Structure formats: C-alpha cells, structure tokens
Coordinates of C-alpha atoms and ligand atoms in Angstrom, one line a residue:
X1 CA 62.2 139.1 94.3
X2 CA 62.0 135.4 95.3
X3 CA 58.3 134.9 94.7
X4 CA 58.4 134.3 91.0
X5 CA 61.5 132.1 91.2
X6 CA 59.9 130.2 94.0
X7 CA 56.8 129.5 91.9
X8 CA 59.0 128.4 89.1
X9 CA 61.0 125.9 91.3
X10 CA 57.8 124.6 93.0
X11 CA 56.4 123.8 89.5
X12 CA 59.6 122.1 88.3
X13 CA 59.8 120.1 91.6
X14 CA 56.2 119.0 91.2
X15 CA 57.0 117.9 87.6
X16 CA 59.9 115.8 88.8
X17 CA 57.7 114.2 91.5
X18 CA 54.9 113.6 89.0
X19 CA 57.4 111.9 86.6
X20 CA 58.4 109.6 89.5
X21 CA 61.9 110.9 89.3
X22 CA 62.1 112.7 92.7
X23 CA 65.0 111.5 94.8
X24 CA 64.0 110.7 98.3
X25 CA 66.7 110.2 100.8
X26 CA 66.5 107.0 102.9
X27 CA 67.8 107.7 106.4
X28 CA 70.3 105.2 107.8
X29 CA 70.7 105.1 111.6
X30 CA 73.9 103.0 111.7
X31 CA 77.4 102.9 110.2
X32 CA 77.6 101.7 106.6
X33 CA 77.9 98.0 106.2
X34 CA 76.3 94.7 105.0
X35 CA 73.7 95.2 107.8
X36 CA 72.3 98.7 108.3
X37 CA 69.5 100.1 110.5
X38 CA 66.7 101.9 108.6
X39 CA 63.6 103.2 110.5
X40 CA 64.6 101.0 113.5
X41 CA 64.7 97.9 111.3
X42 CA 67.7 95.8 110.4
X43 CA 68.2 95.7 106.6
X44 CA 70.8 94.1 104.3
X45 CA 72.5 96.6 102.1
X46 CA 73.1 95.7 98.5
X47 CA 73.4 99.2 97.0
X48 CA 76.5 100.7 98.6
X49 CA 79.8 101.1 96.7
X50 CA 81.4 99.5 99.8
X51 CA 82.9 96.7 97.7
X52 CA 85.6 95.6 100.1
X53 CA 83.5 96.2 103.2
X54 CA 85.9 98.8 104.6
X55 CA 83.5 101.6 105.3
X56 CA 83.3 100.6 109.0
X57 CA 86.6 98.8 109.3
X58 CA 88.1 99.1 112.9
X59 CA 91.7 99.3 111.7
X60 CA 90.8 102.2 109.4
X61 CA 88.9 104.0 112.1
X62 CA 91.8 103.6 114.4
X63 CA 94.2 104.9 111.8
X64 CA 92.0 107.9 111.2
X65 CA 91.9 108.7 114.9
X66 CA 95.7 108.4 115.2
X67 CA 96.1 110.5 112.2
X68 CA 93.9 113.2 113.7
X69 CA 95.8 113.0 117.0
X70 CA 99.1 113.4 115.3
X71 CA 98.3 115.9 112.5
X72 CA 95.1 117.6 113.6
X73 CA 91.5 117.8 112.2
X74 CA 91.8 120.0 109.1
X75 CA 94.3 121.8 106.9
X76 CA 92.6 125.1 106.3
X77 CA 94.6 125.6 103.2
X78 CA 95.0 124.4 99.6
X79 CA 98.0 122.1 99.0
X80 CA 100.4 124.6 97.5
X81 CA 100.0 127.3 100.2
X82 CA 100.3 125.4 103.5
X83 CA 98.0 122.4 103.1
X84 CA 100.6 119.6 102.4
X85 CA 101.7 117.4 105.2
X86 CA 104.1 114.5 105.1
X87 CA 100.9 112.3 105.2
X88 CA 99.6 113.7 101.9
X89 CA 102.9 112.8 100.2
X90 CA 102.9 109.3 101.7
X91 CA 99.4 108.6 100.5
X92 CA 100.3 109.8 97.0
X93 CA 103.2 107.4 97.0
X94 CA 101.1 104.5 98.2
X95 CA 98.6 105.2 95.3
X96 CA 101.4 105.2 92.8
X97 CA 102.8 101.9 94.1
X98 CA 99.4 100.3 94.1
X99 CA 98.8 101.2 90.4
X100 CA 102.4 100.9 89.3
X101 CA 102.4 104.5 88.1
X102 CA 105.0 107.3 88.3
X103 CA 103.3 109.9 90.4
X104 CA 99.9 110.8 92.0
X105 CA 98.0 114.0 92.9
X106 CA 95.2 114.0 95.5
X107 CA 91.9 115.8 95.2
X108 CA 88.9 116.2 97.6
X109 CA 87.0 113.8 95.4
X110 CA 87.3 112.0 92.0
X111 CA 84.6 114.4 90.8
X112 CA 87.3 117.1 91.2
X113 CA 90.0 114.9 89.7
X114 CA 88.0 114.4 86.6
X115 CA 86.8 118.0 86.6
X116 CA 90.4 119.3 86.7
X117 CA 92.3 116.9 84.5
X118 CA 91.6 118.0 80.9
X119 CA 91.7 121.8 80.9
X120 CA 95.3 122.1 82.1
X121 CA 96.6 119.5 79.6
X122 CA 94.7 120.1 76.3
X123 CA 93.7 123.0 74.1
X124 CA 91.4 123.5 71.1
X125 CA 94.0 121.9 68.8
X126 CA 93.6 118.6 70.7
X127 CA 90.9 115.8 70.8
X128 CA 89.1 114.0 73.6
X129 CA 87.5 110.8 72.5
X130 CA 85.0 109.8 75.2
X131 CA 82.9 106.7 75.8
X132 CA 79.2 107.6 75.7
X133 CA 78.5 106.1 79.1
X134 CA 81.3 107.8 80.9
X135 CA 80.6 109.2 84.4
X136 CA 79.1 112.7 84.8
X137 CA 82.3 114.1 86.2
X138 CA 84.2 113.2 83.1
X139 CA 81.5 114.8 81.0
X140 CA 81.8 118.0 83.1
X141 CA 85.6 117.9 82.9
X142 CA 85.5 117.6 79.1
X143 CA 83.1 120.6 79.0
X144 CA 85.5 122.7 80.9
X145 CA 88.2 122.1 78.3
X146 CA 88.5 123.6 74.9
X147 CA 89.6 120.4 73.2
X148 CA 87.5 119.0 70.3
X149 CA 85.1 116.4 71.5
X150 CA 84.4 113.0 70.0
X151 CA 82.1 110.4 71.4
X152 CA 81.9 106.7 70.8
X153 CA 79.1 104.2 71.7
X154 CA 79.7 102.3 74.9
X155 CA 82.7 99.9 74.5
X156 CA 82.1 99.9 70.7
X157 CA 85.6 99.5 69.2
X158 CA 84.5 100.0 65.6
X159 CA 83.0 103.3 66.6
X160 CA 86.1 104.3 68.6
X161 CA 88.2 103.5 65.5
X162 CA 86.0 105.8 63.4
X163 CA 86.4 108.6 65.9
X164 CA 90.2 108.1 66.1
X165 CA 90.4 108.4 62.3
X166 CA 88.4 111.6 62.4
X167 CA 90.7 112.9 65.2
X168 CA 93.9 112.4 63.2
X169 CA 93.7 116.1 62.2
X170 CA 94.2 117.1 65.9
X171 CA 97.5 117.7 67.6
X172 CA 97.1 115.3 70.5
X173 CA 94.4 112.7 71.1
X174 CA 93.2 111.0 74.4
X175 CA 90.7 108.2 74.7
X176 CA 88.8 108.4 77.9
X177 CA 86.8 105.6 79.5
X178 CA 85.4 104.4 82.8
X179 CA 87.0 101.2 84.0
X180 CA 83.7 99.7 85.0
X181 CA 80.4 101.1 83.8
X182 CA 78.1 101.5 86.8
X183 CA 74.8 100.5 85.2
X184 CA 75.9 97.2 83.5
X185 CA 78.9 96.3 85.5
X186 CA 80.9 95.7 82.3
X187 CA 84.7 96.3 82.3
X188 CA 86.0 98.5 79.4
X189 CA 87.8 96.5 76.8
X190 CA 91.1 98.1 77.7
X191 CA 93.3 95.7 75.7
X192 CA 91.5 96.7 72.5
X193 CA 91.4 100.4 73.4
X194 CA 95.1 100.3 74.0
X195 CA 95.7 98.6 70.7
X196 CA 93.7 101.3 68.9
X197 CA 95.5 104.0 70.8
X198 CA 98.9 102.6 69.6
X199 CA 97.6 102.3 66.0
X200 CA 96.2 105.9 66.0
X201 CA 98.7 107.6 68.2
X202 CA 96.5 108.4 71.1
X203 CA 96.9 108.5 74.9
X204 CA 94.5 106.7 77.2
X205 CA 92.7 107.7 80.4
X206 CA 90.8 105.3 82.6
X207 CA 88.6 106.3 85.5
X208 CA 89.1 103.4 88.0
X209 CA 86.4 104.6 90.5
X210 CA 84.3 101.4 90.3
X211 CA 87.2 99.1 89.3
X212 CA 90.0 99.9 91.7
X213 CA 90.1 97.5 94.6
X214 CA 87.7 95.2 92.7
X215 CA 88.8 94.2 89.2
X216 CA 91.9 92.1 88.7
X217 CA 93.0 89.2 90.9
X218 CA 94.5 91.6 93.4
X219 CA 92.1 94.5 92.8
X220 CA 94.7 96.7 91.0
X221 CA 92.0 97.6 88.6
X222 CA 91.6 97.2 84.8
X223 CA 95.3 97.7 84.1
X224 CA 95.9 94.5 86.1
X225 CA 93.0 92.7 84.4
X226 CA 94.5 93.4 81.0
X227 CA 98.2 93.3 81.9
X228 CA 98.7 97.0 81.1
X229 CA 100.1 98.0 84.4
X230 CA 102.1 101.2 84.0
X231 CA 101.1 101.5 80.3
X232 CA 98.2 103.9 80.6
X233 CA 99.0 107.6 80.7
X234 CA 96.3 108.7 83.2
X235 CA 94.2 106.9 85.8
X236 CA 91.7 108.6 88.1
X237 CA 89.9 107.1 91.1
X238 CA 88.2 107.6 94.4
X239 CA 88.8 106.7 98.0
X240 CA 85.0 106.9 98.4
X241 CA 84.1 103.4 97.0
X242 CA 86.1 100.2 97.6
X243 CA 89.0 102.0 99.2
X244 CA 87.1 102.7 102.5
X245 CA 84.2 104.8 101.3
X246 CA 85.1 108.0 103.0
X247 CA 86.3 110.8 100.7
X248 CA 89.1 111.7 98.4
X249 CA 90.1 111.4 94.8
X250 CA 93.2 111.1 92.8
X251 CA 94.8 111.3 89.4
X252 CA 97.8 109.0 88.9
X253 CA 100.0 108.4 85.9
X254 CA 102.9 109.9 83.9
X255 CA 105.2 112.1 86.0
X256 CA 105.0 115.2 83.7
X257 CA 101.2 115.0 83.5
X258 CA 100.9 115.0 87.3
X259 CA 103.4 117.7 87.6
X260 CA 101.4 119.9 85.2
X261 CA 98.2 119.2 87.1
X262 CA 100.0 120.5 90.3
X263 CA 100.7 123.7 88.4
X264 CA 97.4 124.3 86.7
X265 CA 94.5 122.0 87.8
X266 CA 91.9 124.3 89.3
X267 CA 90.2 122.0 91.8
X268 CA 93.7 121.3 93.2
X269 CA 94.8 125.0 93.3
X270 CA 91.5 126.4 94.6
X271 CA 90.0 123.8 96.9
X272 CA 90.9 122.6 100.4
X273 CA 93.5 119.9 101.0
X274 CA 92.3 116.4 102.3
X275 CA 91.8 116.2 106.0
X276 CA 94.6 114.4 107.9
X277 CA 92.4 111.7 109.4
X278 CA 91.2 110.6 106.0
X279 CA 94.7 110.7 104.6
X280 CA 96.1 108.6 107.5
X281 CA 93.3 106.0 107.0
X282 CA 94.0 106.0 103.3
X283 CA 97.7 105.1 103.9
X284 CA 96.7 102.3 106.3
X285 CA 94.1 101.0 103.7
X286 CA 96.8 100.7 101.0
X287 CA 99.1 98.9 103.5
X288 CA 96.3 96.4 104.1
X289 CA 95.9 95.9 100.4
X290 CA 99.5 94.9 100.1
X291 CA 99.4 92.6 103.2
X292 CA 96.6 90.3 102.1
X293 CA 94.3 89.6 99.2
X294 CA 91.6 88.2 101.5
X295 CA 89.0 90.9 100.8
X296 CA 89.4 90.7 97.0
X297 CA 89.2 86.9 97.1
X298 CA 86.0 87.1 99.2
X299 CA 84.5 89.7 97.0
X300 CA 85.2 87.7 93.8
X301 CA 83.8 84.5 95.4
X302 CA 80.7 86.4 96.6
X303 CA 80.1 87.9 93.1
X304 CA 80.6 84.6 91.4
X305 CA 78.2 82.8 93.8
X306 CA 75.5 85.5 93.6
X307 CA 75.5 85.6 89.8
X308 CA 75.6 81.8 89.5
X309 CA 72.7 81.3 91.9
X310 CA 70.6 84.0 90.4
X311 CA 71.0 82.5 87.0
X312 CA 70.1 79.1 88.3
X313 CA 66.9 80.6 89.7
X314 CA 66.1 81.9 86.3
X315 CA 66.9 85.6 86.7
X316 CA 68.2 87.5 83.7
X317 CA 71.5 89.0 84.9
X318 CA 73.9 90.9 82.7
X319 CA 77.3 89.4 82.5
X320 CA 79.5 91.2 85.0
X321 CA 83.2 91.4 85.6
X322 CA 82.8 93.7 88.6
X323 CA 80.9 93.7 91.8
X324 CA 77.9 95.2 90.0
X325 CA 75.1 92.8 89.1
X326 CA 72.3 94.1 86.9
X327 CA 69.2 92.0 87.3
X328 CA 67.1 92.8 84.3
X329 CA 63.4 93.6 84.8
X330 CA 63.0 95.7 81.5
X331 CA 59.7 97.4 82.5
X332 CA 60.3 100.7 84.4
X333 CA 57.2 100.6 86.7
X334 CA 57.9 96.9 87.5
X335 CA 61.5 97.7 88.5
X336 CA 60.3 100.2 91.0
X337 CA 57.8 97.6 92.4
X338 CA 60.6 95.1 92.7
X339 CA 62.8 97.6 94.6
X340 CA 60.0 98.6 97.0
X341 CA 59.0 95.0 97.7
X342 CA 62.7 94.0 98.2
X343 CA 62.9 96.7 100.8
X344 CA 59.8 95.3 102.6
X345 CA 61.8 92.1 102.7
X346 CA 64.7 93.9 104.4
X347 CA 66.9 94.1 101.3
X348 CA 68.2 97.4 100.1
X349 CA 68.6 97.5 96.3
X350 CA 68.0 100.2 93.7
X351 CA 65.8 100.1 90.6
X352 CA 67.1 102.1 87.6
X353 CA 65.1 103.0 84.5
X354 CA 65.0 105.5 81.7
X355 CA 66.7 108.0 81.5
X356 CA 69.5 106.5 83.7
X357 CA 69.5 103.4 81.5
X358 CA 68.1 103.0 77.9
X359 CA 64.3 102.8 77.5
X360 CA 62.9 99.3 78.1
X361 CA 66.1 98.3 79.9
X362 CA 65.0 98.8 83.5
X363 CA 66.8 96.8 86.1
X364 CA 67.6 96.2 89.7
X365 CA 71.3 97.0 90.4
X366 CA 72.8 94.7 93.1
X367 CA 76.2 95.7 94.5
X368 CA 78.1 92.9 96.1
X369 CA 80.6 93.4 98.9
X370 CA 83.3 91.5 100.7
X371 CA 81.3 92.4 103.8
X372 CA 78.5 90.1 102.7
X373 CA 78.4 86.6 104.2
X374 CA 76.9 83.7 102.3
X375 CA 73.7 83.9 104.4
X376 CA 73.3 87.5 103.3
X377 CA 73.6 86.6 99.7
X378 CA 71.1 83.7 100.2
X379 CA 68.6 86.0 101.9
X380 CA 68.9 88.4 99.0
X381 CA 68.3 85.6 96.4
X382 CA 65.3 84.3 98.4
X383 CA 63.8 87.8 98.6
X384 CA 64.2 88.1 94.8
X385 CA 62.3 84.8 94.4
X386 CA 59.6 85.8 96.8
X387 CA 59.1 89.2 95.2
X388 CA 59.1 87.7 91.7
X389 CA 56.3 85.3 92.7
X390 CA 54.3 88.2 94.2
X391 CA 54.7 90.4 91.1
X392 CA 54.7 87.8 88.3
X393 CA 52.3 85.4 89.9
Ligands
PLP401 C1 81.8 107.6 91.9 C2 82.5 108.0 90.7 C3 83.2 109.3 90.6 C4 83.1 110.3 91.7 O1 83.9 109.9 92.8 P1 83.8 110.8 94.1 O2 85.1 110.6 94.8 O3 82.7 110.3 94.9 O4 83.6 112.2 93.7 C5 83.9 109.5 89.5 N1 83.9 108.7 88.4 C6 83.3 107.5 88.5 C7 83.4 106.6 87.3 C8 82.5 107.1 89.6 O5 81.9 106.0 89.6

C-alpha cells in the first residue's frame, strides 16, 4: 500500500530540496539564550523570539519547579472536565490585568487561540476583514469559520476602507491584524484601524504574539503604543515568545466573547489543559512585568542601538518599531550566503526570501533581545561588515 505514496513523497521532498526550500533543523546543545552551543561551538543567537531574554530565567525555572511540586506534572484533562486548577484562573487574571481587558481564556498555544476564535463567534452572515500578511494561524482560523472573507493589503488603510465598505452588507464585521508583522517588524497602524472600525461599525482583533512584552513603553503591546488599552474587542497572544518562550496561548478581551469561547471554542473544549509548571511560571512572569520595566528598557535600548549602528555602517534596514530588524539584501541567493557566512562567524540569523517575503525582497532577519549585551550587538554588527566585504568585495 505504502510504496506508491512513498515514491510520491520522495519525489516531492526531492523537489523541495532542489528548490532550496528544505528546512534543516539546527541542533542546539544548550538552553535558549543570547549565547547558545551549536556543534560544540559557542554562537550568538539573533533569531529567537526570546525578546525579553526570559527563556532561561532562573526565577521562572524556580517558579515552574515549585508549581510542579505543588500542583503536579500534568492535568490529563481538558479545562471543563477536570483540567482547571486555581493556577489556571490566576494566570488568566494576570493576563487580563496586563492588557487591561475584561477576561481571558488560555489555550495550549496561540495557534489554537487563533484557530478557535472565529468559528464560535461568527456565521455566514458576518465578515472577517484580514490583513494580507496575517499569521498562518489566523488564516487557518478564518478558514474554519463560515463568515465571508475580505482581505486588505498589509497595513493599507485605503484598501481596508474599501473592504469595510463592501462588508457593510454583512451583519457583524471584524478587522483582524497582527500587532507586529514578523518579516518587516512593522507595527500595525492600530490608531487608524480603530478609527475606520468606528466609522464602519466593525470590531477589531489584534494578535499580539510578536508585540506583547515588546511594543509600548512598558511592553503592554500595540494597545499601549496607541493609547487604546481596553478598547479592542479581542487580543490573542502567546507565552512562547517574549513571555518566557515556553508554551501557551490566550485570547483576552470582552467578557461575553471570552465566555462564548469557553462554551464553543474547539481547541479549548477538545485539547488538554496547560501543564501546572508552565502556568505557575507564567504567573511569576506577569508579576515580574509589573515589578520592573528593566527588561523592556534594555530591549528598546538594544534595538535602537543596533538599528542606528547598522545604518551608520551603511546597511539598508527596514524601519522597525519592534525587536525585529530586517536587513535588506534583496537577492535571494545572496541572502542565503550572508546567513551561512554569519553562522561561520558564530552569529545565528535567518535569511528569508520568496515565497516567505515578496520576490526581490530577500533579507536577513535579526531579532534583538534584552538578553543581548552591548558586546553581543557589536559582534553581530562586525560580523555583518566582514561578511559584506567577503560577498560584495
Ligand atoms: C508565533 C505566532 C503565533 C503562534 O504562537 P504559538 O503560541 O507558538 O502557537 C500566532 N500568531 C502570531 C502572529 C505569531 O507570531
């Protein structure tokens, strides 16, 4: 039975490899951090979503251990059967306080939060108006829902307005956007989106996965950046990026929306509850966020420094309001050369090219962290200069 299918897969895999699109895993032999071990060699990591440097934080590790000691290893249940501990409710409350929202529902991941948010709330009478560059999990979530789909070009407010006009025939409308777009590092223009939402009677949903912990003076995300705290109907986010980098996702927002998700959201109803250790560490993490702004301040200073120095050295960097810095190389093959040579220099970065970014827009994506020290940033910049000299002559 398998032989024919095996041949089919082998051919497809060979095609992926031939197109240079095969994803090879790079094996890390240390905890996640600014410095990691790869093949016995120390490298500087500039491609993790570890924006606040919390992925190996001793306080969080301690909190996770204590949580496991007090509440066990796993829940072996979905939330509504017997998978809800006091810890889960505490973490949901912390998230609501952090974002200034009314209520929160946890998921195993933000992929699940986005996958389970539309279908319980909207029907074929309604409209979802989605940014063209939204994350794959939003696209999948929209697919699972019968609402009518409208798409607008990335952060293009004229196009959004056109789509909103077209969607006036629908019963309810929701505009959906990433808070930070992961390839350019640009923040969604939430002030203008909100204005249009008011004008055309639409709700708004923002996926804060790359923005939470990062954007805004205190890292409260794009609603802080645009003074719209508590004004946005739905926010989704992950505990797998700035917030410690382990696992877990959430939807936070209006009380009735969260309540309905608890009744009808399929990844919540049919998937296991978060493990107590991760939940306990999550609670501690949000406590740390309210105790000090040190990590946000350091991250913002690091990002400003890196971008300023790279521009001074003549690199073409996209303007960024996040911890994502896109160093434009334009040529796809060259971007891969840059990434490989950077790795030889002990710097971990990723080169992206078509179809992940538009044709002729290949780039090296650098992700800055509060875990980086000035000397790490300088080493990265020096490596870029050396590699450029080798490649460009
Ligand atoms: C990373 C990411 C997700 C997925 O988060 P997980 O918790 O890892 O599933 C969803 N949306 C956006 C915008 C992301 O960047």
